Amino acid sequence: MTSLDKIDPASIAPRTTPAASGHHLGLELAETLKLAGPIALTQLGQIAMMTTDLALIGRLGGEAVAAASLAHTVLFVSFTVGMGLVSAVAPLAAQAFGARKPHLIRRSLRVGLWVALLVSLPLMALRVYGEQVLLMLGQAPAIAELAQQYLSGLVWTILPALWFLAIRGFMSAINRPEPILWITLAAIPANALLVYLLLYGAWGLPQLGLFGAGLATSSSISAPFWRACGLPRAAGRSGNITCSRTSGASTGN
């Protein structure tokens, strides 16, 4: 045995220099920002839709703004229950994506869509009886009645909103959050226009008040979901969920 044979292979393994380590850290940070940036902007876009509602409703007076704020509170409470369940799509799909198991990625989305459908039915009841809930909490009857008008328009929002959340988690898990961002940004001006038309009765449309604002928001939230329905299938055709080892960063390498 020569002296070279006695050398431990681990001792001659290439060491990571500080420069290489810093370069790797920079790449990881860039990839994280590339993924997190569209996700954060999508969340801000969805908040902007609600802010647009309040800005346009504000012209109706203080009572209308108070009623819309209470209606949003009821909306958020009911939506949070479903959101907590549907949000599981993102980590489950991401885990399957990292494990290179495309069938589990698709299964995570399917289960999330079914869960959203099942939980949305009882959650809608909370919005239907929103006025009674607000009265039991000590709110003024006039404000509670106005809030119920807004909630009546929002009653169909929860199912498409939860479905959209499931697809958003799926697309984020496969490193494709950008399409969801573009759909959300396009929905903001469309929502503002539709709320204005139905709230004030512009362009010959009926003036529906707070009910019209809620109905417009429901339509604006439903439209992005239908636009997003084709994204999982398109991602499959483009190879983003094939998890092949030759697809680079899109496979979680």
Short mmCIF file of C-alpha atoms in Angstrom, two decimals:
data_model
loop_
_atom_site.label_atom_id
_atom_site.label_comp_id
_atom_site.label_asym_id
_atom_site.label_seq_id
_atom_site.Cartn_x
_atom_site.Cartn_y
_atom_site.Cartn_z
CA MET A 1 0.00 0.00 0.00
CA THR A 2 1.43 3.33 -0.97
CA SER A 3 1.27 6.48 1.08
CA LEU A 4 -1.42 7.81 -1.26
CA ASP A 5 -3.62 4.84 -0.45
CA LYS A 6 -3.55 5.76 3.23
CA ILE A 7 -5.03 9.22 2.67
CA ASP A 8 -8.62 9.64 3.84
CA PRO A 9 -10.76 10.65 0.83
CA ALA A 10 -12.70 13.06 3.06
CA SER A 11 -9.50 14.94 3.78
CA ILE A 12 -8.97 15.80 0.12
CA ALA A 13 -12.60 16.75 -0.60
CA PRO A 14 -12.88 20.27 -2.00
CA ARG A 15 -13.60 22.76 0.72
CA THR A 16 -16.21 25.43 0.31
CA THR A 17 -14.51 28.78 0.28
CA PRO A 18 -16.15 31.81 1.86
CA ALA A 19 -16.61 33.33 -1.61
CA ALA A 20 -18.40 30.21 -2.87
CA SER A 21 -20.54 30.10 0.24
CA GLY A 22 -21.51 33.74 -0.21
CA HIS A 23 -22.36 33.13 -3.86
CA HIS A 24 -24.58 30.19 -2.89
CA LEU A 25 -26.31 32.30 -0.24
CA GLY A 26 -26.94 35.02 -2.81
CA LEU A 27 -28.50 32.53 -5.21
CA GLU A 28 -30.74 31.15 -2.46
CA LEU A 29 -31.81 34.66 -1.47
CA ALA A 30 -32.57 35.56 -5.09
CA GLU A 31 -34.67 32.42 -5.56
CA THR A 32 -36.53 33.11 -2.31
CA LEU A 33 -37.34 36.67 -3.35
CA LYS A 34 -38.37 35.47 -6.79
CA LEU A 35 -40.90 33.13 -5.17
CA ALA A 36 -41.98 35.32 -2.25
CA GLY A 37 -42.34 38.58 -4.18
CA PRO A 38 -45.30 37.53 -6.37
CA ILE A 39 -46.96 35.79 -3.42
CA ALA A 40 -46.75 38.94 -1.29
CA LEU A 41 -47.98 41.15 -4.13
CA THR A 42 -50.89 38.77 -4.75
CA GLN A 43 -51.94 39.10 -1.12
CA LEU A 44 -51.71 42.88 -1.33
CA GLY A 45 -53.76 42.79 -4.52
CA GLN A 46 -56.55 40.91 -2.79
CA ILE A 47 -56.50 43.45 0.05
CA ALA A 48 -56.65 46.22 -2.55
CA MET A 49 -59.96 44.85 -3.83
CA MET A 50 -61.54 45.20 -0.40
CA THR A 51 -59.98 48.65 0.03
CA THR A 52 -61.50 49.70 -3.29
CA ASP A 53 -64.92 48.63 -2.03
CA LEU A 54 -64.58 50.75 1.11
CA ALA A 55 -63.33 53.75 -0.84
CA LEU A 56 -66.34 53.70 -3.16
CA ILE A 57 -68.81 52.90 -0.37
CA GLY A 58 -67.46 55.85 1.59
CA ARG A 59 -69.41 58.24 -0.65
CA LEU A 60 -72.65 56.81 0.76
CA GLY A 61 -71.87 58.08 4.26
CA GLY A 62 -70.47 57.00 7.59
CA GLU A 63 -73.16 54.42 8.32
CA ALA A 64 -72.47 52.64 5.04
CA VAL A 65 -68.74 52.51 5.79
CA ALA A 66 -69.41 51.17 9.28
CA ALA A 67 -71.77 48.54 7.89
CA ALA A 68 -69.24 47.48 5.24
CA SER A 69 -66.52 47.18 7.88
CA LEU A 70 -68.73 44.96 10.03
CA ALA A 71 -69.66 42.90 6.99
CA HIS A 72 -65.96 42.42 6.19
CA THR A 73 -65.43 41.25 9.78
CA VAL A 74 -68.15 38.60 9.42
CA LEU A 75 -66.69 37.72 6.04
CA PHE A 76 -63.19 37.33 7.45
CA VAL A 77 -64.31 35.18 10.38
CA SER A 78 -66.13 32.75 8.11
CA PHE A 79 -63.43 32.77 5.47
CA THR A 80 -60.62 32.15 7.96
CA VAL A 81 -62.11 28.79 8.95
CA GLY A 82 -62.01 27.56 5.37
CA MET A 83 -58.71 29.28 4.64
CA GLY A 84 -57.00 27.39 7.45
CA LEU A 85 -58.03 24.09 5.87
CA VAL A 86 -57.37 24.94 2.24
CA SER A 87 -53.98 26.48 3.05
CA ALA A 88 -52.71 22.94 3.63
CA VAL A 89 -52.53 22.53 -0.16
CA ALA A 90 -49.34 24.62 -0.36
CA PRO A 91 -47.15 22.66 2.10
CA LEU A 92 -48.46 19.27 0.98
CA ALA A 93 -47.90 20.07 -2.69
CA ALA A 94 -44.47 21.57 -1.95
CA GLN A 95 -43.43 18.46 -0.02
CA ALA A 96 -44.54 16.22 -2.88
CA PHE A 97 -42.81 18.52 -5.36
CA GLY A 98 -39.53 18.24 -3.46
CA ALA A 99 -39.95 14.46 -3.24
CA ARG A 100 -40.51 14.30 -7.03
CA LYS A 101 -43.97 12.74 -6.73
CA PRO A 102 -46.20 14.52 -9.27
CA HIS A 103 -49.23 12.35 -8.53
CA LEU A 104 -49.19 13.55 -4.91
CA ILE A 105 -48.95 17.17 -6.07
CA ARG A 106 -52.12 16.80 -8.12
CA ARG A 107 -53.82 14.85 -5.34
CA SER A 108 -53.11 17.68 -2.88
CA LEU A 109 -54.90 20.14 -5.14
CA ARG A 110 -57.87 17.82 -5.73
CA VAL A 111 -58.34 17.23 -2.01
CA GLY A 112 -58.08 20.95 -1.35
CA LEU A 113 -60.79 21.72 -3.89
CA TRP A 114 -63.11 19.10 -2.39
CA VAL A 115 -62.49 20.39 1.14
CA ALA A 116 -63.27 23.93 -0.02
CA LEU A 117 -66.56 22.75 -1.50
CA LEU A 118 -67.59 20.89 1.66
CA VAL A 119 -66.71 23.63 4.16
CA SER A 120 -68.14 26.47 2.08
CA LEU A 121 -71.74 25.26 2.45
CA PRO A 122 -72.02 25.70 6.25
CA LEU A 123 -69.88 28.84 6.16
CA MET A 124 -72.37 30.50 3.83
CA ALA A 125 -74.99 30.22 6.56
CA LEU A 126 -72.98 32.60 8.74
CA ARG A 127 -73.28 35.26 6.08
CA VAL A 128 -76.98 34.64 5.51
CA TYR A 129 -77.62 35.23 9.22
CA GLY A 130 -75.05 37.96 9.57
CA GLU A 131 -77.60 40.55 10.73
CA GLN A 132 -78.77 38.35 13.58
CA VAL A 133 -75.17 37.71 14.62
CA LEU A 134 -74.37 41.42 14.66
CA LEU A 135 -77.52 42.22 16.66
CA MET A 136 -76.58 39.60 19.26
CA LEU A 137 -73.17 41.27 19.51
CA GLY A 138 -74.84 44.59 20.36
CA GLN A 139 -74.56 46.41 17.03
CA ALA A 140 -77.10 49.09 16.09
CA PRO A 141 -80.07 47.67 14.14
CA ALA A 142 -79.68 50.16 11.26
CA ILE A 143 -75.99 49.33 10.83
CA ALA A 144 -76.67 45.59 11.10
CA GLU A 145 -79.33 45.83 8.39
CA LEU A 146 -76.96 47.64 6.03
CA ALA A 147 -74.25 45.09 6.77
CA GLN A 148 -76.67 42.31 5.89
CA GLN A 149 -77.32 43.93 2.51
CA TYR A 150 -73.62 43.84 1.75
CA LEU A 151 -73.29 40.27 3.02
CA SER A 152 -76.20 39.18 0.84
CA GLY A 153 -74.17 40.18 -2.18
CA LEU A 154 -71.07 38.44 -0.84
CA VAL A 155 -72.82 35.15 -0.03
CA TRP A 156 -71.40 33.34 -3.08
CA THR A 157 -67.86 34.60 -2.59
CA ILE A 158 -66.50 31.98 -0.26
CA LEU A 159 -66.42 28.95 -2.56
CA PRO A 160 -64.59 30.56 -5.51
CA ALA A 161 -62.32 32.39 -3.05
CA LEU A 162 -61.32 29.14 -1.34
CA TRP A 163 -60.85 27.40 -4.68
CA PHE A 164 -58.67 30.28 -5.84
CA LEU A 165 -56.64 29.98 -2.62
CA ALA A 166 -56.09 26.26 -3.27
CA ILE A 167 -54.88 26.91 -6.82
CA ARG A 168 -52.68 29.74 -5.56
CA GLY A 169 -51.04 27.39 -3.05
CA PHE A 170 -50.57 24.77 -5.76
CA MET A 171 -48.91 27.22 -8.15
CA SER A 172 -46.64 28.56 -5.41
CA ALA A 173 -45.58 25.03 -4.49
CA ILE A 174 -44.35 24.36 -8.03
CA ASN A 175 -42.51 27.71 -8.19
CA ARG A 176 -45.03 29.36 -10.54
CA PRO A 177 -46.70 32.17 -8.53
CA GLU A 178 -46.56 34.75 -11.33
CA PRO A 179 -49.77 33.77 -13.23
CA ILE A 180 -51.83 34.12 -10.04
CA LEU A 181 -50.33 37.59 -9.53
CA TRP A 182 -51.25 38.75 -13.04
CA ILE A 183 -54.81 37.47 -12.65
CA THR A 184 -55.17 39.25 -9.30
CA LEU A 185 -53.79 42.54 -10.62
CA ALA A 186 -56.18 42.41 -13.57
CA ALA A 187 -59.12 41.83 -11.20
CA ILE A 188 -58.48 45.03 -9.18
CA PRO A 189 -59.59 47.59 -11.82
CA ALA A 190 -62.35 45.26 -13.01
CA ASN A 191 -63.68 45.07 -9.44
CA ALA A 192 -63.51 48.85 -9.03
CA LEU A 193 -65.47 49.42 -12.23
CA LEU A 194 -68.11 46.82 -11.43
CA VAL A 195 -68.59 48.08 -7.87
CA TYR A 196 -69.00 51.63 -9.15
CA LEU A 197 -71.57 50.57 -11.74
CA LEU A 198 -73.74 48.50 -9.40
CA LEU A 199 -73.29 50.69 -6.33
CA TYR A 200 -74.36 53.96 -7.97
CA GLY A 201 -76.35 52.67 -10.93
CA ALA A 202 -74.13 54.18 -13.62
CA TRP A 203 -74.44 53.56 -17.38
CA GLY A 204 -78.09 52.60 -17.12
CA LEU A 205 -77.54 49.79 -14.61
CA PRO A 206 -79.79 49.55 -11.52
CA GLN A 207 -78.61 51.29 -8.36
CA LEU A 208 -78.26 48.40 -5.93
CA GLY A 209 -76.38 50.12 -3.11
CA LEU A 210 -74.44 47.94 -0.70
CA PHE A 211 -75.98 44.80 -2.13
CA GLY A 212 -74.64 45.79 -5.54
CA ALA A 213 -71.18 46.37 -4.10
CA GLY A 214 -71.17 42.92 -2.53
CA LEU A 215 -72.50 41.33 -5.71
CA ALA A 216 -69.80 43.08 -7.75
CA THR A 217 -67.08 41.86 -5.39
CA SER A 218 -68.43 38.31 -5.59
CA SER A 219 -68.27 38.47 -9.38
CA SER A 220 -64.77 39.97 -9.30
CA ILE A 221 -63.52 37.21 -6.99
CA SER A 222 -65.22 34.47 -8.99
CA ALA A 223 -63.75 35.64 -12.31
CA PRO A 224 -60.08 35.17 -11.23
CA PHE A 225 -60.91 31.65 -10.09
CA TRP A 226 -62.30 30.71 -13.50
CA ARG A 227 -59.25 32.30 -15.12
CA ALA A 228 -56.99 30.27 -12.79
CA CYS A 229 -58.75 26.96 -13.41
CA GLY A 230 -56.56 26.16 -16.40
CA LEU A 231 -53.27 26.93 -14.65
CA PRO A 232 -52.70 23.48 -13.05
CA ARG A 233 -53.36 21.72 -16.35
CA ALA A 234 -51.12 24.18 -18.20
CA ALA A 235 -48.38 23.63 -15.62
CA GLY A 236 -48.64 19.88 -16.18
CA ARG A 237 -48.36 20.28 -19.95
CA SER A 238 -45.35 22.57 -19.61
CA GLY A 239 -43.54 20.03 -17.43
CA ASN A 240 -43.60 21.99 -14.17
CA ILE A 241 -45.05 19.08 -12.20
CA THR A 242 -43.24 16.24 -13.94
CA CYS A 243 -40.47 16.50 -11.34
CA SER A 244 -37.83 15.35 -13.79
CA ARG A 245 -34.22 15.73 -12.78
CA THR A 246 -33.37 17.66 -15.91
CA SER A 247 -35.79 20.53 -15.45
CA GLY A 248 -33.57 22.60 -13.21
CA ALA A 249 -35.00 24.90 -10.60
CA SER A 250 -38.59 24.12 -11.52
CA THR A 251 -38.21 20.64 -10.04
CA GLY A 252 -36.89 21.80 -6.73
CA ASN A 253 -33.22 21.07 -7.50
#
